[in-house]
PDB file of C-alpha atoms in Angstrom:
ATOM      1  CA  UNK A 229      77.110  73.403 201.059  1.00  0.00           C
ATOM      2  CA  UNK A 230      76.371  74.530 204.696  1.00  0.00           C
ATOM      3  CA  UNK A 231      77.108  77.800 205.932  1.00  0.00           C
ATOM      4  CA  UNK A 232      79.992  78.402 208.921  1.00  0.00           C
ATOM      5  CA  UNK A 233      80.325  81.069 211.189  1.00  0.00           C
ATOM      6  CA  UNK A 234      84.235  81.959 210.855  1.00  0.00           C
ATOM      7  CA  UNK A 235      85.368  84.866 213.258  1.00  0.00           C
ATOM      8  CA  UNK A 236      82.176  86.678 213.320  1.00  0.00           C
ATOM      9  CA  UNK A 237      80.972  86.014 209.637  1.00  0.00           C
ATOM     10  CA  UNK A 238      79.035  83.823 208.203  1.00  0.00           C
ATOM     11  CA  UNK A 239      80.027  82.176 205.025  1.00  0.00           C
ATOM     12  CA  UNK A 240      80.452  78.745 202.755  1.00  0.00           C
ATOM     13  CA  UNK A 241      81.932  76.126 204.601  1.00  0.00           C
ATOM     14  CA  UNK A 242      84.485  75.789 201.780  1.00  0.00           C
ATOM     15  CA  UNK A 243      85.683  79.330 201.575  1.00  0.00           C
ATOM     16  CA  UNK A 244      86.618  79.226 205.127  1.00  0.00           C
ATOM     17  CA  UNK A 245      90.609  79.710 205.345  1.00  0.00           C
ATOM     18  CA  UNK A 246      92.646  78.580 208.241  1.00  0.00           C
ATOM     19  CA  UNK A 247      96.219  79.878 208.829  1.00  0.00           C
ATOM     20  CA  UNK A 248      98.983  77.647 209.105  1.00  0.00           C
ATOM     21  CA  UNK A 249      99.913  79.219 212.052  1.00  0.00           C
ATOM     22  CA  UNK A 250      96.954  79.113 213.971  1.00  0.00           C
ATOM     23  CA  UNK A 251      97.684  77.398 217.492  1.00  0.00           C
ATOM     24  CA  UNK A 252      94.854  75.046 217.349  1.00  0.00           C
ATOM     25  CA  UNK A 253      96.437  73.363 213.937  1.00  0.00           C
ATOM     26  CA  UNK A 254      99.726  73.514 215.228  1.00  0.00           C
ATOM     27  CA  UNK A 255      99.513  72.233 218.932  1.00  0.00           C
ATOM     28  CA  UNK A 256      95.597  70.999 219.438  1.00  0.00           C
ATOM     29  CA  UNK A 257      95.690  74.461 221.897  1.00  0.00           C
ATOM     30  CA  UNK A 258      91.985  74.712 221.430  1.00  0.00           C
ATOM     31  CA  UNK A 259      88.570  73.419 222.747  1.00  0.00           C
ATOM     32  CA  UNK A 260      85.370  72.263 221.203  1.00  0.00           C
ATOM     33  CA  UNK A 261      81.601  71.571 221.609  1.00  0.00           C
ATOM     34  CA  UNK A 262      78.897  69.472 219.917  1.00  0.00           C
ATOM     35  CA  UNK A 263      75.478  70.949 220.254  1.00  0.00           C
ATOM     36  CA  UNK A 264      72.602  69.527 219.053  1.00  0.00           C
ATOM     37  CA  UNK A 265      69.467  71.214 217.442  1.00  0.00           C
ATOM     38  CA  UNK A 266      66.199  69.633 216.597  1.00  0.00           C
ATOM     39  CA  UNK A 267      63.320  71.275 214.443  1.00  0.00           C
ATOM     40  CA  UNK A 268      64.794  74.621 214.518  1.00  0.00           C
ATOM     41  CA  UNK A 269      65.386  74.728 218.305  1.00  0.00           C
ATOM     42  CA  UNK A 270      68.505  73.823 220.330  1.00  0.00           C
ATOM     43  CA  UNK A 271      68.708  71.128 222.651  1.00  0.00           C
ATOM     44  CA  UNK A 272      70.462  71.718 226.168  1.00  0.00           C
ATOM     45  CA  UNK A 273      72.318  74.499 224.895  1.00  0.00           C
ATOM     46  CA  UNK A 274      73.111  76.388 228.651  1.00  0.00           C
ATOM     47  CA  UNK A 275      74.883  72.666 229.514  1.00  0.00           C
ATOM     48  CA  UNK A 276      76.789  73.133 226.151  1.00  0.00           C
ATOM     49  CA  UNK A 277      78.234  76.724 226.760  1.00  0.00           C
ATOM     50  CA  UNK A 278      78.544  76.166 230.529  1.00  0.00           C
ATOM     51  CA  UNK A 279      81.076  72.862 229.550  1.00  0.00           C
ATOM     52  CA  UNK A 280      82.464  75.455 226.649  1.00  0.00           C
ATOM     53  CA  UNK A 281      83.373  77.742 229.215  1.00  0.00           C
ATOM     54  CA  UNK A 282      84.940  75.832 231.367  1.00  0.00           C
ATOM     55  CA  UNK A 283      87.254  73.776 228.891  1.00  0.00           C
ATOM     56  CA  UNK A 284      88.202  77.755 228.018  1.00  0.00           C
ATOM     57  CA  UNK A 285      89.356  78.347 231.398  1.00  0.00           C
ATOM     58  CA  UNK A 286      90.500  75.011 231.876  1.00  0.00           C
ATOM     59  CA  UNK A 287      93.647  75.843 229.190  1.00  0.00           C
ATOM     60  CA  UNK A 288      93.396  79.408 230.402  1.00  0.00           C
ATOM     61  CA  UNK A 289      91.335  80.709 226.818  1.00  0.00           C
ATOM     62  CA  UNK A 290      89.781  84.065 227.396  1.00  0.00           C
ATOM     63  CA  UNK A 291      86.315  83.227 225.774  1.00  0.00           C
ATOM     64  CA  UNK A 292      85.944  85.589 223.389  1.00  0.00           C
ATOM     65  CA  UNK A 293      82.035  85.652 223.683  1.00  0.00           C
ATOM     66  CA  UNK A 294      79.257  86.510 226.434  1.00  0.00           C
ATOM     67  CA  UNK A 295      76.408  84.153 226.760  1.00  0.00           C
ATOM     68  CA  UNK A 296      74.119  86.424 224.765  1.00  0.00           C
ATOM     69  CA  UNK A 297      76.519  86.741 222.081  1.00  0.00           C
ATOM     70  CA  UNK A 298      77.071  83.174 222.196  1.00  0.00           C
ATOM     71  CA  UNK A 299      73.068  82.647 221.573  1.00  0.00           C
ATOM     72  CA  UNK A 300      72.844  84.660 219.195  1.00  0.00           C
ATOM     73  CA  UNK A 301      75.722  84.030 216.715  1.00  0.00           C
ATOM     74  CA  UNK A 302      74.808  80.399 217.314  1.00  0.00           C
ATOM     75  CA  UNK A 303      71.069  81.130 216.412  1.00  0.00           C
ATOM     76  CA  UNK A 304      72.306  82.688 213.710  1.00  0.00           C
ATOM     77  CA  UNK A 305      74.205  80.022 212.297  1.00  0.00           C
ATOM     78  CA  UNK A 306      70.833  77.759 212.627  1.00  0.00           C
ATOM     79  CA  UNK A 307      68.922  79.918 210.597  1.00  0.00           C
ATOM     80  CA  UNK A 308      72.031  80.231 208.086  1.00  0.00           C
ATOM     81  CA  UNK A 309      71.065  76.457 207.492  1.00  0.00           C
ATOM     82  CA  UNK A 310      67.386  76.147 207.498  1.00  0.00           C
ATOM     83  CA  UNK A 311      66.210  76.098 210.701  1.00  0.00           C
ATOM     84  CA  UNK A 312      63.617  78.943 209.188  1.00  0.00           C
ATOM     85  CA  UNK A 313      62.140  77.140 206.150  1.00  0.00           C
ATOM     86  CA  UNK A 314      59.810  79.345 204.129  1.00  0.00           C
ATOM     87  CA  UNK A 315      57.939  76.390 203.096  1.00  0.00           C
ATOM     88  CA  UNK A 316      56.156  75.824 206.594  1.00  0.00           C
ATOM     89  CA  UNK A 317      58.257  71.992 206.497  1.00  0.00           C
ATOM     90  CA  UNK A 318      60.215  70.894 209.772  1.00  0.00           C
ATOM     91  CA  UNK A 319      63.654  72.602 210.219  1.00  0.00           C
ATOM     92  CA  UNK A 320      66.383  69.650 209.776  1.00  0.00           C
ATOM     93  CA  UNK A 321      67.878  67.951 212.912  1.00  0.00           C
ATOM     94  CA  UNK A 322      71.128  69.701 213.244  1.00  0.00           C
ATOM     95  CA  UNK A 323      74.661  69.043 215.497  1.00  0.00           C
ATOM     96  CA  UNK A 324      76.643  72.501 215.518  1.00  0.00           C
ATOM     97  CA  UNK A 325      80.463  71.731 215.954  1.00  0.00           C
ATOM     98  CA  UNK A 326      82.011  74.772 217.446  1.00  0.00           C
ATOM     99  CA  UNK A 327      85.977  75.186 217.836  1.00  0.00           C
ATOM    100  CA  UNK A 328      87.521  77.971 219.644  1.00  0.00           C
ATOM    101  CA  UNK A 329      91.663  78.010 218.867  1.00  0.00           C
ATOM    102  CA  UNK A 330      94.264  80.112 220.782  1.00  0.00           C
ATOM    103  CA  UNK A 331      94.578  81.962 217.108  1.00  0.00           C
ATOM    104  CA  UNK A 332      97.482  82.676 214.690  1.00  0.00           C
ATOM    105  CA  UNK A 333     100.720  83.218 216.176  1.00  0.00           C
ATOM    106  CA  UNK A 334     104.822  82.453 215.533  1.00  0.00           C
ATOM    107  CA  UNK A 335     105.024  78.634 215.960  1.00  0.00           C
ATOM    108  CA  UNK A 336     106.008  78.448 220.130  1.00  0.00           C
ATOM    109  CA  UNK A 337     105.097  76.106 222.638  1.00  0.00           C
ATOM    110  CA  UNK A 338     104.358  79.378 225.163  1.00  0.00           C
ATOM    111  CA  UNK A 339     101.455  81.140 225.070  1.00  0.00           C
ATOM    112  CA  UNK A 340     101.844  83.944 222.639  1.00  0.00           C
ATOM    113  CA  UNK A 341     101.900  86.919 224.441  1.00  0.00           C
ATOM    114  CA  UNK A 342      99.028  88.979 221.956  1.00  0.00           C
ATOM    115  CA  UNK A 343      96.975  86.850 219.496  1.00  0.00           C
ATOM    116  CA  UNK A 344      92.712  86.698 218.930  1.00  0.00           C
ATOM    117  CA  UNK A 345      91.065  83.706 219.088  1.00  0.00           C
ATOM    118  CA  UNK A 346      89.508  81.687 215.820  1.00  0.00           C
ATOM    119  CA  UNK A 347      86.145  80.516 216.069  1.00  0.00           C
ATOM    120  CA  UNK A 348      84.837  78.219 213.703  1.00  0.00           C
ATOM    121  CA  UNK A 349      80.889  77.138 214.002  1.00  0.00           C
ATOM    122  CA  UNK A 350      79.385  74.944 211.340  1.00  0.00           C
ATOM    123  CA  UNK A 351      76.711  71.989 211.377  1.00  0.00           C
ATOM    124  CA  UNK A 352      75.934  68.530 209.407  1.00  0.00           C
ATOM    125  CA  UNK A 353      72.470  66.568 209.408  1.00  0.00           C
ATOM    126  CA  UNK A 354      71.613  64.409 212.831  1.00  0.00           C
ATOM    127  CA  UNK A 355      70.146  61.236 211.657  1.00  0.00           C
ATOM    128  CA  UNK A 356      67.846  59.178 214.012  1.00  0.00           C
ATOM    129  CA  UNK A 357      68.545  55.645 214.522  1.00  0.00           C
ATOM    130  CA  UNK A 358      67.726  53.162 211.403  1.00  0.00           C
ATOM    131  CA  UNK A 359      65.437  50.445 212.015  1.00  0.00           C
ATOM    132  CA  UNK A 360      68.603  47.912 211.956  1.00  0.00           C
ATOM    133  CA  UNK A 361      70.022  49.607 215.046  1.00  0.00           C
ATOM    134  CA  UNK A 362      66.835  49.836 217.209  1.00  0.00           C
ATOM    135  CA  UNK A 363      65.934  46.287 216.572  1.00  0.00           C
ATOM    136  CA  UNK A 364      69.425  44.784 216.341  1.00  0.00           C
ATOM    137  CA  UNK A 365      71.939  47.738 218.601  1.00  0.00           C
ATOM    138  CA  UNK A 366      75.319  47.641 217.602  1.00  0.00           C
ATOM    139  CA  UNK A 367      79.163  46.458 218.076  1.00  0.00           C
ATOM    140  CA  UNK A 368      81.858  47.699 220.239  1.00  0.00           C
ATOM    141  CA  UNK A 369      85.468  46.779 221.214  1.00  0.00           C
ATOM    142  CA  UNK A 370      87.698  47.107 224.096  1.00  0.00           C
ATOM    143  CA  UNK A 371      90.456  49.165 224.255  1.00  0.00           C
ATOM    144  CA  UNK A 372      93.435  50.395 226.456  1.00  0.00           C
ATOM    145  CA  UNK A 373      92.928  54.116 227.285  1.00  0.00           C
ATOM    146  CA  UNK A 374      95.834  55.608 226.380  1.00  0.00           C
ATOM    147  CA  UNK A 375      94.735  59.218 226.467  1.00  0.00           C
ATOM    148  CA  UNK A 376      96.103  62.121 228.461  1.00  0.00           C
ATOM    149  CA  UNK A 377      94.962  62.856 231.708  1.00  0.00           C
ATOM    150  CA  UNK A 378      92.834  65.903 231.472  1.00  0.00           C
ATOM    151  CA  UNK A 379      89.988  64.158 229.662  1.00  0.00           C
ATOM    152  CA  UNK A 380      87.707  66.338 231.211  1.00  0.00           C
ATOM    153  CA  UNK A 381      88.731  69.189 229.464  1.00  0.00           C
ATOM    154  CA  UNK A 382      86.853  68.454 225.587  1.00  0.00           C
ATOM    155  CA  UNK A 383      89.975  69.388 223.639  1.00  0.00           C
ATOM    156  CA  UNK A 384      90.579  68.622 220.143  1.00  0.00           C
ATOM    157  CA  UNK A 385      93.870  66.837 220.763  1.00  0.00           C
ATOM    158  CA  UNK A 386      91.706  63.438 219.923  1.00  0.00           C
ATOM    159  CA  UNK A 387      94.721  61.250 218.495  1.00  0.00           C
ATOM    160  CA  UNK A 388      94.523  58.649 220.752  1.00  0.00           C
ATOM    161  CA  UNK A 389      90.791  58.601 220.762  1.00  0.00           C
ATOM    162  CA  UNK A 390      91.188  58.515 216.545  1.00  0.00           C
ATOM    163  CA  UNK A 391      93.386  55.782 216.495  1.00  0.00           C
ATOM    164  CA  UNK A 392      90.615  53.522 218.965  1.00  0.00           C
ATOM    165  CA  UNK A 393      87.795  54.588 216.838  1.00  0.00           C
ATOM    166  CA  UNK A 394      89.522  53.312 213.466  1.00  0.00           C
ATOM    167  CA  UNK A 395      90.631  49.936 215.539  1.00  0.00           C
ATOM    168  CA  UNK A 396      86.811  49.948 215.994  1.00  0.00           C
ATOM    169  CA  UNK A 397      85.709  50.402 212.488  1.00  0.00           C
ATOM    170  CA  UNK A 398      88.429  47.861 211.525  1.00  0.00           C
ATOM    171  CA  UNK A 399      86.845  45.705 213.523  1.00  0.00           C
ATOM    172  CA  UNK A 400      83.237  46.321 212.286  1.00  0.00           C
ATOM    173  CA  UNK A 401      82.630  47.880 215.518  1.00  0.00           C
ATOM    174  CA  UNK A 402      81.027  51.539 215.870  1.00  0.00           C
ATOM    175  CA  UNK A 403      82.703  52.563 219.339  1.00  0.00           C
ATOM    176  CA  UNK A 404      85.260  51.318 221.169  1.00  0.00           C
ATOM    177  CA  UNK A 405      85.057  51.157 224.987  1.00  0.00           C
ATOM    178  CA  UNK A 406      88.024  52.191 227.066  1.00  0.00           C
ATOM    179  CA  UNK A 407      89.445  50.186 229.939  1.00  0.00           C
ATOM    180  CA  UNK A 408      92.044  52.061 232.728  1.00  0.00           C
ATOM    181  CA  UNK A 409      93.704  49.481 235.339  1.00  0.00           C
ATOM    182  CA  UNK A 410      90.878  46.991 234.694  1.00  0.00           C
ATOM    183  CA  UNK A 411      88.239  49.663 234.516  1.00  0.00           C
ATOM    184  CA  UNK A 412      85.803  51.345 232.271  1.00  0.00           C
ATOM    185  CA  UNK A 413      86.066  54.759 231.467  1.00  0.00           C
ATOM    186  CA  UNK A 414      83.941  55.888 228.704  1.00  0.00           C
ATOM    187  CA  UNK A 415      83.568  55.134 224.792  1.00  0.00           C
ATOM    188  CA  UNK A 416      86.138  56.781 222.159  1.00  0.00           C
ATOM    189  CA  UNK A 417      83.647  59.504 221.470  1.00  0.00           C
ATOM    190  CA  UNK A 418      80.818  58.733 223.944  1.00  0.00           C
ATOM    191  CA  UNK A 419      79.927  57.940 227.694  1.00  0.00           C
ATOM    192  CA  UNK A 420      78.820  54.657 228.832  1.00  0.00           C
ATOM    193  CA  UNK A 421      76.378  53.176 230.900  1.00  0.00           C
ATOM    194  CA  UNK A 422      75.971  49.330 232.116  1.00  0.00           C
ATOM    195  CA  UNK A 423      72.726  47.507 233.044  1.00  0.00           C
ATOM    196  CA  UNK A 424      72.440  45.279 235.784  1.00  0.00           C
ATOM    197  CA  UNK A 425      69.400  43.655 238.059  1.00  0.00           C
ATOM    198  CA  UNK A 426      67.375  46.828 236.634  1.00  0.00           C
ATOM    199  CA  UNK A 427      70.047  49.418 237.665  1.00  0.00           C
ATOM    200  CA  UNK A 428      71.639  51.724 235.421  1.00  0.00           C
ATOM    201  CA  UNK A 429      75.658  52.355 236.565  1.00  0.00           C
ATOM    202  CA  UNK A 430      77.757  54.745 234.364  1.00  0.00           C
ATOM    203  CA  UNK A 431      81.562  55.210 235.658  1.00  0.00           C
ATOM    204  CA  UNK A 432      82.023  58.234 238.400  1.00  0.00           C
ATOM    205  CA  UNK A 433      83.399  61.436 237.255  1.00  0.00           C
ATOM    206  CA  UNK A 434      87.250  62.586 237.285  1.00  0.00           C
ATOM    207  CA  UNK A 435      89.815  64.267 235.384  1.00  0.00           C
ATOM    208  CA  UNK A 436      90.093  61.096 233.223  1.00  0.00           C
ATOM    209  CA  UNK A 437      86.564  61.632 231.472  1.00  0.00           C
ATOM    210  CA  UNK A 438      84.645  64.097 229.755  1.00  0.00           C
ATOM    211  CA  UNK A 439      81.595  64.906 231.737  1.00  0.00           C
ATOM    212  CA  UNK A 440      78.896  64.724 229.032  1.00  0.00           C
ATOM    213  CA  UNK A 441      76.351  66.673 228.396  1.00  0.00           C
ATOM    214  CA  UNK A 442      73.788  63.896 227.319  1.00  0.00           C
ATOM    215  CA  UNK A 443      75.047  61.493 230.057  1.00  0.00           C
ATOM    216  CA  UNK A 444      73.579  63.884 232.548  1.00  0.00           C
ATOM    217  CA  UNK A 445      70.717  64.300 230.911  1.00  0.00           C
ATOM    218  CA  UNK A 446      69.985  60.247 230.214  1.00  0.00           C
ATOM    219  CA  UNK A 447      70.893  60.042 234.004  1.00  0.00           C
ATOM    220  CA  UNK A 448      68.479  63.058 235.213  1.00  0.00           C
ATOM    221  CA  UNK A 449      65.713  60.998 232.929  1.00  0.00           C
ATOM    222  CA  UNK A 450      66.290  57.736 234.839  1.00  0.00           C
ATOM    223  CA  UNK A 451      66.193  58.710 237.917  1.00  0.00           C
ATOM    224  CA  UNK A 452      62.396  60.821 237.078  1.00  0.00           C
ATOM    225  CA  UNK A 453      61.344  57.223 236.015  1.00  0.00           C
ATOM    226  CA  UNK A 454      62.267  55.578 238.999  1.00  0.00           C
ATOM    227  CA  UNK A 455      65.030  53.714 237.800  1.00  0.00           C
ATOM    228  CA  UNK A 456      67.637  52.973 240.246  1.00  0.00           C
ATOM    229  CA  UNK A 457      71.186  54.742 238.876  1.00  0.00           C
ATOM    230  CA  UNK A 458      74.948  54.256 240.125  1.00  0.00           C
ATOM    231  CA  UNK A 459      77.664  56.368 239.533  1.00  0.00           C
ATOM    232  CA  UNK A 460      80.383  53.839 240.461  1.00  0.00           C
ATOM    233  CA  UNK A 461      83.762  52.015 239.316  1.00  0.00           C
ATOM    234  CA  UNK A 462      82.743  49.527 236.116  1.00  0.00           C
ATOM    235  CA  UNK A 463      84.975  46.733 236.344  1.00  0.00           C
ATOM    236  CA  UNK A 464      85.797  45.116 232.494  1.00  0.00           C
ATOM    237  CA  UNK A 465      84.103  41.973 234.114  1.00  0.00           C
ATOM    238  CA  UNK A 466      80.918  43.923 234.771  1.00  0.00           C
ATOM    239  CA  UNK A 467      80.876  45.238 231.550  1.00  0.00           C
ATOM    240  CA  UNK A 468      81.013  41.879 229.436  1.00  0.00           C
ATOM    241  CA  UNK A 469      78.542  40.274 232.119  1.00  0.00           C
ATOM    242  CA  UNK A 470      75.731  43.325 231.715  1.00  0.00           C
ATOM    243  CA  UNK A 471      72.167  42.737 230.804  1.00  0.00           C
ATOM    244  CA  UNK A 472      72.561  46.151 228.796  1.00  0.00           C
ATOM    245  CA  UNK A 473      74.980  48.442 227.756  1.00  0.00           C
ATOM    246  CA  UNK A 474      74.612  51.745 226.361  1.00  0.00           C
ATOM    247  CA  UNK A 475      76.233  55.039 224.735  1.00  0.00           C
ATOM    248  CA  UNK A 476      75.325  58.104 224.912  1.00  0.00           C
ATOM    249  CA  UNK A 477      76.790  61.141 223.085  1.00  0.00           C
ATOM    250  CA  UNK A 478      75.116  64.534 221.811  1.00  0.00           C
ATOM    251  CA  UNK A 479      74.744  63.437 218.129  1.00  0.00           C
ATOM    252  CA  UNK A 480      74.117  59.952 218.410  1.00  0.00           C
ATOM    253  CA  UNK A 481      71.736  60.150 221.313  1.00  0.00           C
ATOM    254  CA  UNK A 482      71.407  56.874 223.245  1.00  0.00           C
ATOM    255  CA  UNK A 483      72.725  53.810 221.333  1.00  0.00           C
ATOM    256  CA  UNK A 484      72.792  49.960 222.296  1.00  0.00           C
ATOM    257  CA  UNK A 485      75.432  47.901 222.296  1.00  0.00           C
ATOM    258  CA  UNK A 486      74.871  44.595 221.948  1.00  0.00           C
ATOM    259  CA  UNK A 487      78.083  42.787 220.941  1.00  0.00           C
ATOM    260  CA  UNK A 488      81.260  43.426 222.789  1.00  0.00           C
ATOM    261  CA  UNK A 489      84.425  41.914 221.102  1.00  0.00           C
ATOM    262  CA  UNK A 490      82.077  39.651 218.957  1.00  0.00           C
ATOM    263  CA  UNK A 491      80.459  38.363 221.937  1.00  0.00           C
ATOM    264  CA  UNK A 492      76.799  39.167 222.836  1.00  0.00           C
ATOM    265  CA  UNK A 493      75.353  41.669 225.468  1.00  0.00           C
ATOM    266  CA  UNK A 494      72.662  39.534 227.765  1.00  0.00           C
ATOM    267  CA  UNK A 495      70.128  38.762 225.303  1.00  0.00           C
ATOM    268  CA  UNK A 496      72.118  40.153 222.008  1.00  0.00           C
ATOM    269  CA  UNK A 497      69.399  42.154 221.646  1.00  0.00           C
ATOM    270  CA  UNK A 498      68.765  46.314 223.136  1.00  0.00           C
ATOM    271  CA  UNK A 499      66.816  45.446 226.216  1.00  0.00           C
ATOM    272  CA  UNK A 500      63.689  47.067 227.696  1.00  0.00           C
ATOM    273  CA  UNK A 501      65.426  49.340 230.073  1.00  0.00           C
ATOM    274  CA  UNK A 502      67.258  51.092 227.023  1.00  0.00           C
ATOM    275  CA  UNK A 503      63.395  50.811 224.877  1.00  0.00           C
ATOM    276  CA  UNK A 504      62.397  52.624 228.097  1.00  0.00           C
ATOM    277  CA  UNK A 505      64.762  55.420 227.794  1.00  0.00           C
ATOM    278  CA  UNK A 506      64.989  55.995 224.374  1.00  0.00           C
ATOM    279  CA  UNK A 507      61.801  56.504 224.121  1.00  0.00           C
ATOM    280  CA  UNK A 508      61.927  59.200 226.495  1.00  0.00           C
ATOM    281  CA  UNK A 509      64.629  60.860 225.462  1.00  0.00           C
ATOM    282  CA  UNK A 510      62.652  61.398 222.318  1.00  0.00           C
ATOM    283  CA  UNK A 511      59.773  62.706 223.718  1.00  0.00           C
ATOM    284  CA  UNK A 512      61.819  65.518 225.599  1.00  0.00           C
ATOM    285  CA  UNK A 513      63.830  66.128 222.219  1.00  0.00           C
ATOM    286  CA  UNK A 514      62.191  70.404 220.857  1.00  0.00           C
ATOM    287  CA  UNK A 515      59.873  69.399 218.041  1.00  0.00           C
ATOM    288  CA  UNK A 516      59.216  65.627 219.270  1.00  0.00           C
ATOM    289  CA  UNK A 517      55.063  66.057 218.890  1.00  0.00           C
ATOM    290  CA  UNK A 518      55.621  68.428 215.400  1.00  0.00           C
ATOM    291  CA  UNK A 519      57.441  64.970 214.559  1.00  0.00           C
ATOM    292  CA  UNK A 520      55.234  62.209 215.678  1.00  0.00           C
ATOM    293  CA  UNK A 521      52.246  64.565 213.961  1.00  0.00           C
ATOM    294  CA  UNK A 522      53.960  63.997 210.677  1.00  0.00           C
ATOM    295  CA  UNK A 523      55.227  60.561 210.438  1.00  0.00           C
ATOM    296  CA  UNK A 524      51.510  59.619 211.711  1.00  0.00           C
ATOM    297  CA  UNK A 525      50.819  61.962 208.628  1.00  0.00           C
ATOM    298  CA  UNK A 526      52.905  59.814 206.081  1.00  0.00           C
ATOM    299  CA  UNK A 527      52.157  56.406 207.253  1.00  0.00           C
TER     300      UNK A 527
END
């Protein structure tokens, strides 16, 4: 059982106790990050709290942290779950979720006029890609976007992003990719990028997508190996007529699709402009020579 950081504390996951009353179960008033740790060490963390902070301002949330506190009650909660083994072995690859609600108050729409906000921090195990999924990529389906308009803001009211992820699983799909008037937007829980003639294109930023963390960074890698990048309107017809398509998110990294609505991506394979990137996404990733040292080690 993992250890959260509730309010300050640290404690079980499982003895963590919510109110009923507390605005972020009650309305979705509340914001959230992902933030990913490898070997001990986080990855892109100042991107993470600068995109915390402004979701907090964004539904006018005092944050109820400075950056140093923030770093070190985060740090904290890494070493709460290994990322200090005694046993000299690799801290585990961790993603921290971190929620920050408006807090307990009588059930009204309004903001409540005194209340403290809840913070909940806690983390589960970041797998890298199987195998099956670097050799083979995986399925997605296309969706309406029927989310609200401030997509920009990484809220947890998710419903409508729920309800096209299940459609996706149903559909033995992993993502489902989100069409507005004829265009992409992003993925259900990730960004997405297209392929074409060698150029990576990935849908311009607005108010009606999150600005990820990890799709700046894939795009900031690109561009320092030479690879021509677009931020531009991705028409559904461009999508289903790319050479590659990719998602990106903080957990899951960079993934391939290569089946869209049962029909195949170019080759129906990942292509060598994703091989390209993955590979150095990993080598930028804390820990990525500790790594390489010790699967060398156990081959």
């Amino acid at each position: 059982m993992s250890i959260a950081l509730f309010n300050g504390e640290f404690l079980p996951l499982e003895e963590v106790r919510i109110s009923p009353l507390d605005r972020g179960f009650l309305f979705g008033d509340s914001v959230y990050e992902v933030i990913p740790s490898y070997a001990g060490r986080f990855f892109l963390l100042d991107a993470h709290l600068d995109r915390l902070a402004r979701s907090l301002a964004a539904i006018r949330l005092p944050n109820p942290f400075g950056r140093e506190q923030w770093e070190r009650h985060l740090g904290d909660l890494l070493r709460h779950n290994g990322a200090e083994p005694t046993d000299g072995s690799t801290p585990p690859d961790l993603g921290l979720y971190l929620q920050v609600t408006r807090g307990v108050a009588p059930r009204d729409h309004a903001f409540p006029d005194v209340s403290e906000p809840t913070v909940l921090g806690m983390v589960s195990p970041i797998r890298p890609l199987g195998p099956a999924v670097r050799e083979a990529g995986v399925s997605a389906v296309t969706r309406a976007d029927e989310r609200w308009g401030r997509c920009d803001i990484k809220a947890t009211t998710l419903l409508a992003n729920v309800l096209a992820r299940q459609e996706a699983v149903e559909s033995d799909a992993v993502e489902a990719l989100l069409l507005r008037n004829g265009r992409l937007t992003e993925g259900a829980a990730s960004n997405a990028f297209v392929v074409r003639d060698g150029t990576l294109v990935t849908p311009p930023l607005d108010s009606g997508m999150l600005a990820g963390v990890t799709r700046d960074f894939v795009l900031g890698l690109a561009r320092g190996e030479g690879v021509p990048v677009e931020e531009r309107g991705v028409t559904a017809a461009e999508l289903r007529a790319a050479d590659e398509v990719w998602l990106s998110s903080s957990t899951r990294e960079l993934l391939p699709v290569t089946r869209i609505d049962g029909e195949p991506v170019g080759t129906g394979r990942p292509g060598p402009l994703w091989t390209r990137l993955h590979a150095a996404y990993q080598a930028a990733k804390p820990g990525a020579v500790r790594r390489q040292s010790e699967a060398m080690n156990h081959e």
